Coordinates of C-alpha atoms in Angstrom, one line a residue:
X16 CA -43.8 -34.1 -28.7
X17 CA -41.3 -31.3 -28.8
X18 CA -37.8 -32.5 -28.7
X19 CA -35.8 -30.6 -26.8
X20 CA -32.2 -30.1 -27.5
X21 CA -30.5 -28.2 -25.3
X22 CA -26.9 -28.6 -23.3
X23 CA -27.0 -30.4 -20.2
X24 CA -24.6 -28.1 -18.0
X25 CA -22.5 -30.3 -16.1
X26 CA -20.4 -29.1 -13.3
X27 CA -16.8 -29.2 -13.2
X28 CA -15.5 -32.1 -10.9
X29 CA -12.8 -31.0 -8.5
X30 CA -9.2 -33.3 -8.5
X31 CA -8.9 -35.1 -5.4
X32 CA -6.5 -34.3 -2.4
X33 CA -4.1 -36.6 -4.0
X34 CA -3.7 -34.9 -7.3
X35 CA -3.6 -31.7 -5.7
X36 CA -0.8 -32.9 -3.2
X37 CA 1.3 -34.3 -6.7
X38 CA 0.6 -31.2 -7.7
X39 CA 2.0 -29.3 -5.3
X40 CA 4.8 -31.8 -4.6
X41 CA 5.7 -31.4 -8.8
X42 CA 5.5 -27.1 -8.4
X43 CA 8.0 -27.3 -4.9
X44 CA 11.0 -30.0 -6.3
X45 CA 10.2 -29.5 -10.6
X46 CA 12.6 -27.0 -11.1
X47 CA 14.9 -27.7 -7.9
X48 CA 15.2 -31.3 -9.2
X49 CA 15.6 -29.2 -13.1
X50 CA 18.6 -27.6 -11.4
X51 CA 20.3 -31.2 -9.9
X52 CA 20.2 -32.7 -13.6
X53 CA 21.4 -29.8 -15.4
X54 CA 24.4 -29.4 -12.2
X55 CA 25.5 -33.0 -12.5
X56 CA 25.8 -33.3 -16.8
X57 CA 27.8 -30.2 -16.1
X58 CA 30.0 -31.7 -13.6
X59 CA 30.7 -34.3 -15.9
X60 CA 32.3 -32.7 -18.7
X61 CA 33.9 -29.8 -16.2
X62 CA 37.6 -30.4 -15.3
X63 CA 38.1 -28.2 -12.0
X64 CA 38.4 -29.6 -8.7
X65 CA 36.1 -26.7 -7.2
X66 CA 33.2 -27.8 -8.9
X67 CA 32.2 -31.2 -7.9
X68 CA 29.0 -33.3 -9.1
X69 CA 25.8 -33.8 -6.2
X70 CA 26.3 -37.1 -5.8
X71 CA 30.0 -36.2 -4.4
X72 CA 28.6 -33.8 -2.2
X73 CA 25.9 -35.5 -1.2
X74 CA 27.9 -38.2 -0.3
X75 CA 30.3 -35.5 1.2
X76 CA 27.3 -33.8 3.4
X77 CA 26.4 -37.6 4.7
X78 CA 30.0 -38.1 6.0
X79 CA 30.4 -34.3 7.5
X80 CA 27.1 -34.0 8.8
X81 CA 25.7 -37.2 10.2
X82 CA 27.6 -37.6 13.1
X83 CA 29.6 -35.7 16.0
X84 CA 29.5 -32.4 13.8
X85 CA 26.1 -32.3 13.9
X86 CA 26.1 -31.9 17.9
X87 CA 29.6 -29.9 17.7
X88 CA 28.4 -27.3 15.2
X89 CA 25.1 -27.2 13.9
X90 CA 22.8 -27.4 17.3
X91 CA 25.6 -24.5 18.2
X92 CA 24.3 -22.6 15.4
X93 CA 20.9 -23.0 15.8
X94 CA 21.1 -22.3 19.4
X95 CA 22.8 -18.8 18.7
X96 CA 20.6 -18.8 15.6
X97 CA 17.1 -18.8 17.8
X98 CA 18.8 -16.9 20.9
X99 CA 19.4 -14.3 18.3
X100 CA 15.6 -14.3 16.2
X101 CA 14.4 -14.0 19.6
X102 CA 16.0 -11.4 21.3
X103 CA 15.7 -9.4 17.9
X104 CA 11.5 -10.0 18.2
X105 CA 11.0 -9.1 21.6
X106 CA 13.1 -5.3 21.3
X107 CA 12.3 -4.7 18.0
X108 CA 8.1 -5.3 18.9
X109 CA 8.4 -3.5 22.1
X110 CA 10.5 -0.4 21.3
X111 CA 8.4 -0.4 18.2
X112 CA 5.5 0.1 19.7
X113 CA 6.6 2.7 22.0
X114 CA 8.1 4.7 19.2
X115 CA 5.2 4.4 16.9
X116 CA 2.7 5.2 19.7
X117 CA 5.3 8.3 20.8
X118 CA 4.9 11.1 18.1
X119 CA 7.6 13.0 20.1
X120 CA 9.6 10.2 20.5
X121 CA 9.5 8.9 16.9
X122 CA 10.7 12.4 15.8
X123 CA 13.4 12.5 17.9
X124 CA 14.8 9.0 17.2
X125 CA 13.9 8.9 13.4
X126 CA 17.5 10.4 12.8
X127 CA 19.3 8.1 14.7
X128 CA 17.3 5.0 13.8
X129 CA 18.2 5.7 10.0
X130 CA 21.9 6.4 11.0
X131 CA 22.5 3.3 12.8
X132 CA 20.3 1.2 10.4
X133 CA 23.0 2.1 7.7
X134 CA 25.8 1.1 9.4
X135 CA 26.6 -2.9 8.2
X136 CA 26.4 -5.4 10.9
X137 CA 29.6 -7.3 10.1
X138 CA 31.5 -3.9 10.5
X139 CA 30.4 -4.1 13.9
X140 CA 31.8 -7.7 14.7
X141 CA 35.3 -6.6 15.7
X142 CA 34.0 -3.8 18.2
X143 CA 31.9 -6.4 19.6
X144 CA 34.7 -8.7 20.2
X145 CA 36.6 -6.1 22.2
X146 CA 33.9 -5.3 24.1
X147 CA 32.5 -8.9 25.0
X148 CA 35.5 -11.1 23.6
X149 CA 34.8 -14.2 21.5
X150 CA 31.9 -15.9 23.4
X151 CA 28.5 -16.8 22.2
X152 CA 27.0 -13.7 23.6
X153 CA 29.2 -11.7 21.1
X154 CA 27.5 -13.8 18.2
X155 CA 24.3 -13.3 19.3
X156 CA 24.7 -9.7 19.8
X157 CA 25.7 -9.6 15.6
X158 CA 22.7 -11.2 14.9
X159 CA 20.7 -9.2 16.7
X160 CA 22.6 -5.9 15.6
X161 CA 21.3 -6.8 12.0
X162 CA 18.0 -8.7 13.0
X163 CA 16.6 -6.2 15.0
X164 CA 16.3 -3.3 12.1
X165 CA 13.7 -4.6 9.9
X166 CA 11.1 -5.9 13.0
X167 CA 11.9 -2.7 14.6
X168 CA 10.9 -0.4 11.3
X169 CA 7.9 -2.4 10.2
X170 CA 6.7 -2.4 13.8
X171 CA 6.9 1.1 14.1
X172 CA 4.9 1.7 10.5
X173 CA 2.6 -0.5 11.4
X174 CA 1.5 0.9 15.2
X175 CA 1.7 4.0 12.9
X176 CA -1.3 2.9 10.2
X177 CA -3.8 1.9 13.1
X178 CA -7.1 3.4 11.9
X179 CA -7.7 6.5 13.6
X180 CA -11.7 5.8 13.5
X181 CA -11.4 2.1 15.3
X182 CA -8.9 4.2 17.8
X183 CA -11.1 7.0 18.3
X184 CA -14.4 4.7 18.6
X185 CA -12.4 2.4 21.1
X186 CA -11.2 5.5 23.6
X187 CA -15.0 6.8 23.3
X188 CA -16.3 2.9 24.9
X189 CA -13.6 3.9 27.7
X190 CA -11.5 0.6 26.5
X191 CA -8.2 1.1 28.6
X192 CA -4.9 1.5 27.3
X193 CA -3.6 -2.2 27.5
X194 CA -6.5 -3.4 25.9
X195 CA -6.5 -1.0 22.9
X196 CA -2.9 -2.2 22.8
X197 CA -3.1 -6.0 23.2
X198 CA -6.9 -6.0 21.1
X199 CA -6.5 -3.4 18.9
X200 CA -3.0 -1.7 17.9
X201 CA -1.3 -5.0 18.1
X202 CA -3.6 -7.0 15.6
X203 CA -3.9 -4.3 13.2
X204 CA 0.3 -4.3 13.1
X205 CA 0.7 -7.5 12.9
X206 CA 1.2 -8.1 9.2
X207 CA 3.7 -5.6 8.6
X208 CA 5.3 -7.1 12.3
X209 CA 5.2 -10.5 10.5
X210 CA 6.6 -8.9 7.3
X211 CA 10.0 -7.6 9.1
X212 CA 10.0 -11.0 11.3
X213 CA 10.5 -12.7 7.7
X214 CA 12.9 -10.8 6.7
X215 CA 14.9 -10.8 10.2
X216 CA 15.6 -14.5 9.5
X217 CA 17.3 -14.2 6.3
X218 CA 19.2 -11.3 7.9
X219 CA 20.0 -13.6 11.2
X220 CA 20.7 -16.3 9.5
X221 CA 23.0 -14.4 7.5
X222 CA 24.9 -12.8 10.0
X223 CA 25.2 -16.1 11.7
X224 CA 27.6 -17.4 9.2
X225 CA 29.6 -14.4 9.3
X226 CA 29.8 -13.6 13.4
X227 CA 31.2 -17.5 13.3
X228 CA 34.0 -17.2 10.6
X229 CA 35.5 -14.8 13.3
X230 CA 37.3 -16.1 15.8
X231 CA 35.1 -19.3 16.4
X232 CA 35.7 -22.8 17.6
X233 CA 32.8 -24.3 16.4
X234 CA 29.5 -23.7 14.3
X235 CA 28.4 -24.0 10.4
X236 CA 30.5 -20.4 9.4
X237 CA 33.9 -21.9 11.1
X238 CA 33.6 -25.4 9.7
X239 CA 32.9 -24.0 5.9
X240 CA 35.5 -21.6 6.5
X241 CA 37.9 -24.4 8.0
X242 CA 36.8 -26.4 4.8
X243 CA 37.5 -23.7 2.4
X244 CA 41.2 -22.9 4.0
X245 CA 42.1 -26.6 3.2
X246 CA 40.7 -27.3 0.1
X247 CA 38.1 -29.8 1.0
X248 CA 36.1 -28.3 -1.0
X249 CA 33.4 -31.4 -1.1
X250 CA 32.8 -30.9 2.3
X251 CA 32.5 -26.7 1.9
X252 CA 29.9 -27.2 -0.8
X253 CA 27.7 -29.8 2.3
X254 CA 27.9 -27.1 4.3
X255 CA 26.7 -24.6 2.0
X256 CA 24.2 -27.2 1.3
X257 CA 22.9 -27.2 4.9
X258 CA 23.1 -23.8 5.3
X259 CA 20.5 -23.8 2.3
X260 CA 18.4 -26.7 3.9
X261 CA 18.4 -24.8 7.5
X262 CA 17.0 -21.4 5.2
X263 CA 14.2 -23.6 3.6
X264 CA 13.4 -25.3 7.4
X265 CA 13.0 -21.8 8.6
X266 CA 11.2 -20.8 5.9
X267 CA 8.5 -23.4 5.9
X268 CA 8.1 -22.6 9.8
X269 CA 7.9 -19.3 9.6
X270 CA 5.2 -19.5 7.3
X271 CA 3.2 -22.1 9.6
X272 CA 3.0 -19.6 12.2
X273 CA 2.2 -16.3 10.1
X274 CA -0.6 -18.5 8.4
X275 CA -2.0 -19.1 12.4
X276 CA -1.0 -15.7 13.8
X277 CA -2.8 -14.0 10.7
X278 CA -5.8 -16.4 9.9
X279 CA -8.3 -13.0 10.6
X280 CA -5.6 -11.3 7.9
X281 CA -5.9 -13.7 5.2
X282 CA -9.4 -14.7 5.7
X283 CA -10.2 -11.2 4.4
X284 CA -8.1 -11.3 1.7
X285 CA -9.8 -14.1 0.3
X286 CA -12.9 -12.5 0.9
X287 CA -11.9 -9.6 -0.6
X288 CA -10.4 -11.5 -3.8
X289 CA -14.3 -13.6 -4.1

């Protein structure tokens, strides 16, 4: 008898959903959580009043935040917030499109576009006011003033990049115009549209702050900046806090609905990287 001694080849096992999900959990809050320790030893041994330990501000951000201000100026916010995001989606996709399907029309603009995109958005906030005083359309006309510019851009370079071939192959079948726009041009733009959509709600959110620390009544801005002015400075760092909280919440959205809207997109990717 021959004995045989080769290696039994054993296949990896895979960790369980459970693992993975520490996993994950341990990537997202390991360094955030890093950050919290190394903040609060420092707060200890620090002696100015502007730089207060966590658990004061979360104990701060409880107080401020749980309760009437919450209706009074955060859902204010939020409501100018999404008016804003919105508005900003719908005229930067559809004069996008236009201007990227227009090669006329995309020469003539491209000057202007680039001049107006350099102009700051705060700048604008006090021609705003004069034009619609200090109302909530005004705000939502500074986010979108800001918002607008990077949907707008990507849109247009991304109706630009449409394959000619697919274009060409889809006006030889006879497809009509709305459908090589809703089927074709559309789909094929829509990571780069996704792209400036990203960065649109840094940009809003931004702007937010800003259009609200003029002038305002109520909303996050005017309540840091009413925080700041009398040196409850607590309560300013909670609201910075939130501000931070509401980025992440948008964040993690946002990504929920690009990994939907572009499931064809990143299937191929990960075809492509097998």
């Amino acid at each position: 008898m021959t004995a045989y001694t080769g290696r039994t080849a054993t296949t990896p096992r895979r960790p369980g959903v459970g693992s993975r999900l520490a996993a994950g959990l341990l990537h997202a809050l390991g360094l955030p959580l890093l950050l919290l320790v190394v903040w609060g030893l420092a707060a200890t041994r620090a002696t100015s009043l502007f730089f207060p330990d966590p658990t004061t501000i979360a104990e701060a951000f409880v107080d401020t935040w749980i309760g009437p201000a919450f209706v009074e100026d955060v859902l204010p916010s939020l409501y100018r917030l999404g008016l804003g995001v919105a508005a900003s989606i719908v005229l930067g996709i559809a004069a996008g499109t236009v201007i990227g399907l227009t090669q006329w029309l995309r020469d003539l603009l491209e000057p202007l576009l680039e001049f107006l995109r350099a102009i700051p958005p705060p700048v604008l906030i006090p021609v705003v006011m004069l034009l619609l005083g200090i109302t909530d359309t005004m705000k939502v006309v500074v986010i979108v003033s800001g918002a607008v510019w990077p949907i707008l851009l990507n849109t247009i370079e991304g109706v630009r990049a449409t394959d000619s071939v697919m274009t060409q192959t889809a006006q030889s079948f006879r497809v009509t115009w709305w459908e090589r726009l809703w089927f074709l041009v559309l789909p094929a733009a829509s990571p780069r549209i996704m792209a400036g959509v990203r960065q649109a709600l840094s940009v809003a959110l931004i702007l937010m702050v800003i259009s609200e620390m003029f002038a305002s009544s109520s909303g996050l801005g005017y309540r840091i900046a009413y925080f700041q002015r009398n040196y409850l400075i607590a309560e300013m760092w909670s609201g910075i806090l939130l501000l931070g909280l509401v980025g992440v919440f948008l964040a993690v959205a946002f990504g929920l609905v690009e990994r939907r809207v572009l499931r064809w997109y990143h299937g191929i990717r990960e075809v492509h990287r097998a």
